[in-house]
Coordinates of C-alpha atoms and ligand atoms in Angstrom, one line a residue:
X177 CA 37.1 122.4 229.0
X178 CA 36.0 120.3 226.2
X179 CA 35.2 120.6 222.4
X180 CA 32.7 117.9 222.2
X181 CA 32.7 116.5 218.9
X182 CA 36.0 118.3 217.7
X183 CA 39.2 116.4 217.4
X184 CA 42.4 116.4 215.9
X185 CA 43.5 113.2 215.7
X186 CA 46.6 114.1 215.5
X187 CA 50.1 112.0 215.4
X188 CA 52.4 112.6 218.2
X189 CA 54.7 109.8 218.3
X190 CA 56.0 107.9 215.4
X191 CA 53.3 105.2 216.1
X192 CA 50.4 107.0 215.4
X193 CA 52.1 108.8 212.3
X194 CA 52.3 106.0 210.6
X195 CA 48.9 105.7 209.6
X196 CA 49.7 109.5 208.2
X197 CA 48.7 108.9 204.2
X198 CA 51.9 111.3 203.2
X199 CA 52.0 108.7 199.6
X200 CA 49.4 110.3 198.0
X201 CA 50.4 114.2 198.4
X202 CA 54.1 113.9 197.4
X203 CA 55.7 117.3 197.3
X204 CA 53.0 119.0 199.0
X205 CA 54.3 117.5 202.5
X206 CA 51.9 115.5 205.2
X207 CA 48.2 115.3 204.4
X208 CA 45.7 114.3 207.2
X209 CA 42.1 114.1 207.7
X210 CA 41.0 115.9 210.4
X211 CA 38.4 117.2 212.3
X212 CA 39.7 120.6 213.3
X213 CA 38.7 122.3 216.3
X214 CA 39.0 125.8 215.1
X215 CA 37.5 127.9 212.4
X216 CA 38.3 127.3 208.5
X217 CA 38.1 128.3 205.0
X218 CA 36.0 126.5 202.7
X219 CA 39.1 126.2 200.2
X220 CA 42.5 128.0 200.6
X221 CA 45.9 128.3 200.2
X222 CA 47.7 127.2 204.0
X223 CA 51.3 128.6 202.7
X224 CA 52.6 129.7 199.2
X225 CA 52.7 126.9 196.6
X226 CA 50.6 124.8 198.8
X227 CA 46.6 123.9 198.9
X228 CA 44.9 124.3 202.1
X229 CA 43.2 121.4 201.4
X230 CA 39.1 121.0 200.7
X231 CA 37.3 120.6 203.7
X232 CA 33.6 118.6 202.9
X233 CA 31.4 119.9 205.9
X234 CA 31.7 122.0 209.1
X235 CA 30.0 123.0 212.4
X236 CA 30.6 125.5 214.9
X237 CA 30.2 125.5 218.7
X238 CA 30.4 128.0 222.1
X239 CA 32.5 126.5 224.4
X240 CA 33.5 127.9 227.5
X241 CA 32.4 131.5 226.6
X242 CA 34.8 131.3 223.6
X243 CA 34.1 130.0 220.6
X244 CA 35.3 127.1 217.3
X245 CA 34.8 125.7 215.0
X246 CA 34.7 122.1 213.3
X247 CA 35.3 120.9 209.8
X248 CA 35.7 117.8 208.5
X249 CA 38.1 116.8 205.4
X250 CA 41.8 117.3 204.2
X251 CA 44.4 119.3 205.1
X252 CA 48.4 119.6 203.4
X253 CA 51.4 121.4 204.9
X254 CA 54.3 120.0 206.1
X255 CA 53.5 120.1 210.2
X256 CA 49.6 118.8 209.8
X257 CA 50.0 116.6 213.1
X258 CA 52.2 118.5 214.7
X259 CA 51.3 120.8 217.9
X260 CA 53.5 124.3 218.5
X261 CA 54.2 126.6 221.5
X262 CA 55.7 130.0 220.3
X263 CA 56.4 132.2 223.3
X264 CA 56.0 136.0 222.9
X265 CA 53.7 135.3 219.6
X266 CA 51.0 138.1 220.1
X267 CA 53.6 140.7 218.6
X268 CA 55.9 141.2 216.2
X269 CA 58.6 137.8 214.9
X270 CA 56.9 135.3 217.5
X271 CA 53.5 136.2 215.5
X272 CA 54.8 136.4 211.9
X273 CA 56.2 132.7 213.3
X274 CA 53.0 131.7 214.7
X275 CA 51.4 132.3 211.3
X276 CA 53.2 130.4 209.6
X277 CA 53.6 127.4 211.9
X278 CA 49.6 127.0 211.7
X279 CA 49.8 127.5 208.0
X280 CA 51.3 124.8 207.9
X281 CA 48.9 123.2 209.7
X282 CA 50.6 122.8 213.1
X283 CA 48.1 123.3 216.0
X284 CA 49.8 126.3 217.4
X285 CA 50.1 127.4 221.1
X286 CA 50.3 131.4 221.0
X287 CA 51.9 132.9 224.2
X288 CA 51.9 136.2 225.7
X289 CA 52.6 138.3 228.6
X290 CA 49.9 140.7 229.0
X291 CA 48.6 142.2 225.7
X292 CA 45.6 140.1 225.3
X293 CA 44.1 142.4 222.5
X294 CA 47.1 141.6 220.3
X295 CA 47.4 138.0 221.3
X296 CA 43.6 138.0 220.1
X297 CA 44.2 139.5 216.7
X298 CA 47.1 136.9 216.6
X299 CA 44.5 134.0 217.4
X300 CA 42.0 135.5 214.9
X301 CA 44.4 135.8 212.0
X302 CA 45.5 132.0 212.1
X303 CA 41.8 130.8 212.4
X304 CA 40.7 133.3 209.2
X305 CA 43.6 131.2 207.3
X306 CA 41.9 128.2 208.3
X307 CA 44.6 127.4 211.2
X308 CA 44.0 126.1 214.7
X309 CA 45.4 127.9 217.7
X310 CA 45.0 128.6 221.0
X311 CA 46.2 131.4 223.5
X312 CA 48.5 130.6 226.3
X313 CA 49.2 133.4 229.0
X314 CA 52.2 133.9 231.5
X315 CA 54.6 135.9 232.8
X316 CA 58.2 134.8 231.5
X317 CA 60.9 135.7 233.7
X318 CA 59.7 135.0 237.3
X319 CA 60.4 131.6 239.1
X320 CA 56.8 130.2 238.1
X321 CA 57.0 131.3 234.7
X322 CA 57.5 128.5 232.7
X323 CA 55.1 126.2 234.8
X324 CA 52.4 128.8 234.1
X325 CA 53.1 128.4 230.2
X326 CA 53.2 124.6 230.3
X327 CA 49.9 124.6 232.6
X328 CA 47.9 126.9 230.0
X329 CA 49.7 124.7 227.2
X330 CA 48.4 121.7 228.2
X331 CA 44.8 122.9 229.2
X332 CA 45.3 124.0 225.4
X333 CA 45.6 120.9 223.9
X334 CA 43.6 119.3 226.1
X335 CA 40.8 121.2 225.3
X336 CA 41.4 120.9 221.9
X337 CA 41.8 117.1 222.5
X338 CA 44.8 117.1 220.8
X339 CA 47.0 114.9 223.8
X340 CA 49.9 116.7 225.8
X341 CA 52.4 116.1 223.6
X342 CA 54.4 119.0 222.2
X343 CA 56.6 118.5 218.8
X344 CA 57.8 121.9 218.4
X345 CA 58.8 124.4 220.9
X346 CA 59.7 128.3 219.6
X347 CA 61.7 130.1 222.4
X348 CA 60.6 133.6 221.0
X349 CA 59.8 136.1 223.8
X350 CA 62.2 138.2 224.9
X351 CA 63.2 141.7 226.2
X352 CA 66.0 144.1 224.9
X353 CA 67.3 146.8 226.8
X354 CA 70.0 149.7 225.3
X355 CA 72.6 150.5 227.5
X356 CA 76.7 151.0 227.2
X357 CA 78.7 149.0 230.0
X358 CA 78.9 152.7 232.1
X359 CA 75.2 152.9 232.2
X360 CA 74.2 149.0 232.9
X361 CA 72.3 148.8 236.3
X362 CA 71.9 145.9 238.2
X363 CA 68.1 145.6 237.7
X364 CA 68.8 146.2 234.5
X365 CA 71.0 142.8 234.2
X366 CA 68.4 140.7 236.1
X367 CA 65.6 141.7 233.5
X368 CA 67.0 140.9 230.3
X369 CA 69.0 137.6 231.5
X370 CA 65.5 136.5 233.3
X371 CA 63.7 136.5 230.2
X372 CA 66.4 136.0 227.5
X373 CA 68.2 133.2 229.5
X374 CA 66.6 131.9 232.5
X375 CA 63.1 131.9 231.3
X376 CA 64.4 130.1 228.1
X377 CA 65.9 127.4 229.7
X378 CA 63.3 126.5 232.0
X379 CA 61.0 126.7 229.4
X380 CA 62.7 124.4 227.3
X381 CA 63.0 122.4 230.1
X382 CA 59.2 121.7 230.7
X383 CA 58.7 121.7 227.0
X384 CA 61.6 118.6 226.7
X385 CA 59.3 116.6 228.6
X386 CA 56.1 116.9 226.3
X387 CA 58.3 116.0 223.0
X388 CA 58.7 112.6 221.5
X389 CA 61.2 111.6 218.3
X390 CA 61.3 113.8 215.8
X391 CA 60.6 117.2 218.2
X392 CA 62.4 120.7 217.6
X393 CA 63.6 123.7 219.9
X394 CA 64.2 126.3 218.1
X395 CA 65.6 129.6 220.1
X396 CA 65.6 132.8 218.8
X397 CA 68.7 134.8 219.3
X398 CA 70.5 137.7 217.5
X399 CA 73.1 138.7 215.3
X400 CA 74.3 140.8 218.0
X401 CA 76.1 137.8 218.9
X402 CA 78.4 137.8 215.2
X403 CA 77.9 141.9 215.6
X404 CA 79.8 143.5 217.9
X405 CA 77.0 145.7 219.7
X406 CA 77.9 147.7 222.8
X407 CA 74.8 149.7 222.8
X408 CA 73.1 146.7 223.9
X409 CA 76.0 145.1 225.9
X410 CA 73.6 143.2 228.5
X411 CA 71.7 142.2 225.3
X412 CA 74.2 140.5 223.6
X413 CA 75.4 138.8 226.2
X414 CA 71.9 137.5 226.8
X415 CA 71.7 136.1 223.3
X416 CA 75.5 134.3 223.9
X417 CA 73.9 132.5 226.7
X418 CA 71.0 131.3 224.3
X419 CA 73.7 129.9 221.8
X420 CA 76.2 128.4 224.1
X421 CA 72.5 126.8 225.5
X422 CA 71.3 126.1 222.1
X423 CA 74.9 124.0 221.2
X424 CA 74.6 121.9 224.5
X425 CA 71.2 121.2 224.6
X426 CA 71.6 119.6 220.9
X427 CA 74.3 117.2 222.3
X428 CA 71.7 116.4 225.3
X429 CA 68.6 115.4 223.1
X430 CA 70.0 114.4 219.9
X431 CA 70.2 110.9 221.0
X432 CA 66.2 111.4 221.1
X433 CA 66.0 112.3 218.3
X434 CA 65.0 115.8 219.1
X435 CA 66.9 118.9 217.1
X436 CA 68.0 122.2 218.7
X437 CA 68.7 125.2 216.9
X438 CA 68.8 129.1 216.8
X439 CA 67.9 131.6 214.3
X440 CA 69.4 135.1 214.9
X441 CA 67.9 137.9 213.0
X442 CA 69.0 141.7 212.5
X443 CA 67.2 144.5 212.7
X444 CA 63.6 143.2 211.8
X445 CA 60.4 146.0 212.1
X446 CA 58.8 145.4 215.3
X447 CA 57.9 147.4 218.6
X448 CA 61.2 146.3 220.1
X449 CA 63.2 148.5 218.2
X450 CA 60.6 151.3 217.0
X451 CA 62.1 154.1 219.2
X452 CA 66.0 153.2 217.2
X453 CA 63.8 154.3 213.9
X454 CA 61.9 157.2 215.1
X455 CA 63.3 158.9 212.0
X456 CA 63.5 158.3 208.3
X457 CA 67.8 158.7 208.8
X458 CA 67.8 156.2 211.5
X459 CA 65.4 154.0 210.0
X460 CA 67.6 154.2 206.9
X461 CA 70.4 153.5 209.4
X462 CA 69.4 150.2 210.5
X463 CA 68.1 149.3 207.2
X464 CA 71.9 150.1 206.0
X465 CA 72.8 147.2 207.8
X466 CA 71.7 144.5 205.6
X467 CA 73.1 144.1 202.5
X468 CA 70.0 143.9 200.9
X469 CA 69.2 147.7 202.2
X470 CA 66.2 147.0 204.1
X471 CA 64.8 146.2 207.8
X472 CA 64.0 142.2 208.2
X473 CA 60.5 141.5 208.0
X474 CA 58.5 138.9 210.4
X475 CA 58.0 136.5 207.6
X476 CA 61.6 136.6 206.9
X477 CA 62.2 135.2 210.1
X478 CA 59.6 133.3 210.0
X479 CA 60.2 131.2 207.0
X480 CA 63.7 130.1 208.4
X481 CA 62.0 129.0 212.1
X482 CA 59.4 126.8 209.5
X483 CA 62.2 125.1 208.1
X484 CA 63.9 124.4 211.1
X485 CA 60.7 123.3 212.3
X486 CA 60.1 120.7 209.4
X487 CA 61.1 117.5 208.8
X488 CA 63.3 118.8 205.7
X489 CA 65.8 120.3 208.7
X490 CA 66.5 117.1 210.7
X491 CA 69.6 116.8 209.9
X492 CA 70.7 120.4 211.3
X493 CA 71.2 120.6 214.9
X494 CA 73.3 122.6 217.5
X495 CA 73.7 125.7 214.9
X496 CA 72.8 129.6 215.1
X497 CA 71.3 130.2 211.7
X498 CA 72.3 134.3 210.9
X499 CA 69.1 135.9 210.0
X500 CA 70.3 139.2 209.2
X501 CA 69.8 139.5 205.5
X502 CA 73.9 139.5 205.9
X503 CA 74.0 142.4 208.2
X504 CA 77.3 143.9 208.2
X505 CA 78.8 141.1 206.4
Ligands
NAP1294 N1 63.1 143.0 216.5 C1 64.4 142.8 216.3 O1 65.0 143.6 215.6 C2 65.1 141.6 216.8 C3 66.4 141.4 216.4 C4 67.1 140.3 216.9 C5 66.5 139.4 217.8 N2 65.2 139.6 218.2 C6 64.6 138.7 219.1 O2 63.4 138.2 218.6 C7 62.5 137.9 219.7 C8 61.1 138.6 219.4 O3 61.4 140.0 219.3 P1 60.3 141.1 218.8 O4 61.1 142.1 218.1 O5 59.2 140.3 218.0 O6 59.7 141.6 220.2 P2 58.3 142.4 220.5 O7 57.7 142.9 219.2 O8 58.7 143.4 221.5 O9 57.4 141.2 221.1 C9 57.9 140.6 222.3 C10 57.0 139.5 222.6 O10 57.5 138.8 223.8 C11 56.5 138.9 224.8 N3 57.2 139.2 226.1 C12 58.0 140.2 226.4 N4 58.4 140.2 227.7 C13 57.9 139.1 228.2 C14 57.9 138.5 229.5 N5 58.5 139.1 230.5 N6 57.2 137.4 229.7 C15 56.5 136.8 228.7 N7 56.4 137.3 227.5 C16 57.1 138.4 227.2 C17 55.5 139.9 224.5 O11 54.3 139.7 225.0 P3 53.2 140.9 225.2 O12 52.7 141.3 223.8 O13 52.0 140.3 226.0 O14 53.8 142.0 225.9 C18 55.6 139.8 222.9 O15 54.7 138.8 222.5 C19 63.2 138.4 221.0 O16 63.8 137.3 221.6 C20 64.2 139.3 220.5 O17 65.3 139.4 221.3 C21 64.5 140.7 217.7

């Protein structure tokens, strides 16, 4: 699939970012001029505190049954050049991070499993902010998995003609599962660790390949590994695995100049955990645990993941950032 005349010529290795004109926009992050395969606004905001940039003409073409469109002119944000994959992003934190990612003007992969319809309203969201995306579709957690993500990534980018390169990689999707050590089944063990651990590292694994200098992993884990949490026991465990992975994986790449990092929230509002607040007491239960009284939000987590994603983190590497809003501190 092609895009005809749209391009992002975008800067995937520190060669081609030099020509990046950053000089003239300091403090609003990397400027380029683009041609942008996907839809726009005329003139926006991208993120709070930061212009979307004006773009000076635009076009619009059907390709392949789907549709984009083109504009030409500036865009600011602090990832403009940079491609994203964020697995699990048609729901719930992989979204809110999806949205933000592209907000900042990284071209942004969105994965999912099966819900097309919300992977769509994901897609549609980013490109009514002016953001480029594109939908990626696989099964996590059987033996093909992660090939089937990287071969929908790169038909992605290709199409978008945006190279194969990948600078930041969101290890988002993932299953819980609530059950006390009496009640853990074996099936039930091979579920959550296929997703939450194998799936991850295979994933990163492909993904490792596609990134130059300067590229970020970024796993999302839980404070269920600080918080002791034996309603979940399989759970937890899964998420130790993604930190003890997340600490020897930085060691592995850093001499590439590649960070590794995880971000684990608390409770945060999303269909994972919507039958543990069925009721106002138990939704005023979980909310208890923060000490700011509340359930996280996406953007909450969100924000954090688009730091680590940016070049303001790259000194950072090998750590689990809590993302609790200090649950149960
Ligand atoms: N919500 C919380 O309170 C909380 C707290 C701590 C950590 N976390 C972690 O945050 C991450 C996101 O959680 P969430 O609450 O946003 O979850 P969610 O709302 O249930 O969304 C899960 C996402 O992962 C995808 N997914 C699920 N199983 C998959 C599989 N087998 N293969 C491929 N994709 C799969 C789903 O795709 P489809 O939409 O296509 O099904 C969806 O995009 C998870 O790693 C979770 O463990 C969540």
């Amino acid at each position: 699939m092609t895009l005809g005349p749209s391009h992002v010529p975008r800067p995937n290795t520190i060669a081609s970012r030099a020509w990046t004109p950053t000089s003239s926009v300091r403090g609003y992050g990397r400027a380029t001029p683009f041609v942008r395969g996907c839809g726009g606004v005329v003139v926006g905001r991208l993120a709070e505190n930061r212009p979307a940039g004006i773009f000076l003409g635009g076009g619009w073409w059907v390709v392949g049954g789907g549709w984009c469109g083109g504009f030409w002119g500036w865009v600011v944000g602090v990832l403009v050049g940079r491609t994203a994959l964020v697995t699990g992003a048609s729901r719930g934190i992989g979204r809110g991070i999806a949205l933000r990612l592209a907000g900042e003007g990284a071209v942004v992969g969105v994965h999912y499993r099966g819900d097309a319809a919300a992977a769509a309203e994901t897609l549609a969201e980013i490109r009514g902010r002016g953001g480029c995306a594109f939908g990626v579709r696989a099964e996590l957690g059987c033996v093909e998995g992660a090939e089937t993500l990287f071969a929908g990534f790169d038909a992605g980018v290709a199409g978008l003609g945006v190279g194969r390169g990948l600078d930041i990689l969101v290890n988002n999707a993932g299953v819980s599962g609530s059950a006390r050590i009496d009640e853990v089944t074996p099936e039930l063990f091979d579920r959550i660790f296929s997703v939450n651990v194998r799936s991850l590292l295979f994933v990163a694994q492909l993904g490792l390949r596609r990134m130059g200098e300067g590229g970020r992993v970024i796993n999302v884990s839980s404070a269920a590994t600080r918080i002791a949490y034996p309603e979940s026991v399989v759970y937890s465990m899964s998420k130790g695995a993604v930190d003890t992975f997340t600490l020897a994986l930085a060691k592995e790449v850093g001499p590439r100049g590649i960070t590794v990092n995880a971000v684990a929230p608390g409770f945060v509002e999303t269909d994972m955990n919507v039958a543990k607040r069925s009721t106002p007491d138990a939704a005023a239960r979980l909310a208890g645990w923060s000490v700011f009284g509340r359930l996280g939000r996406t953007g909450d987590i969100a924000d954090i993941v688009a730091f680590l994603a940016s070049d303001d983190s790259r000194w950072i590497t090998g750590q689990c950032i809590d993302a609790s809003g200090g649950s149960r501190l």
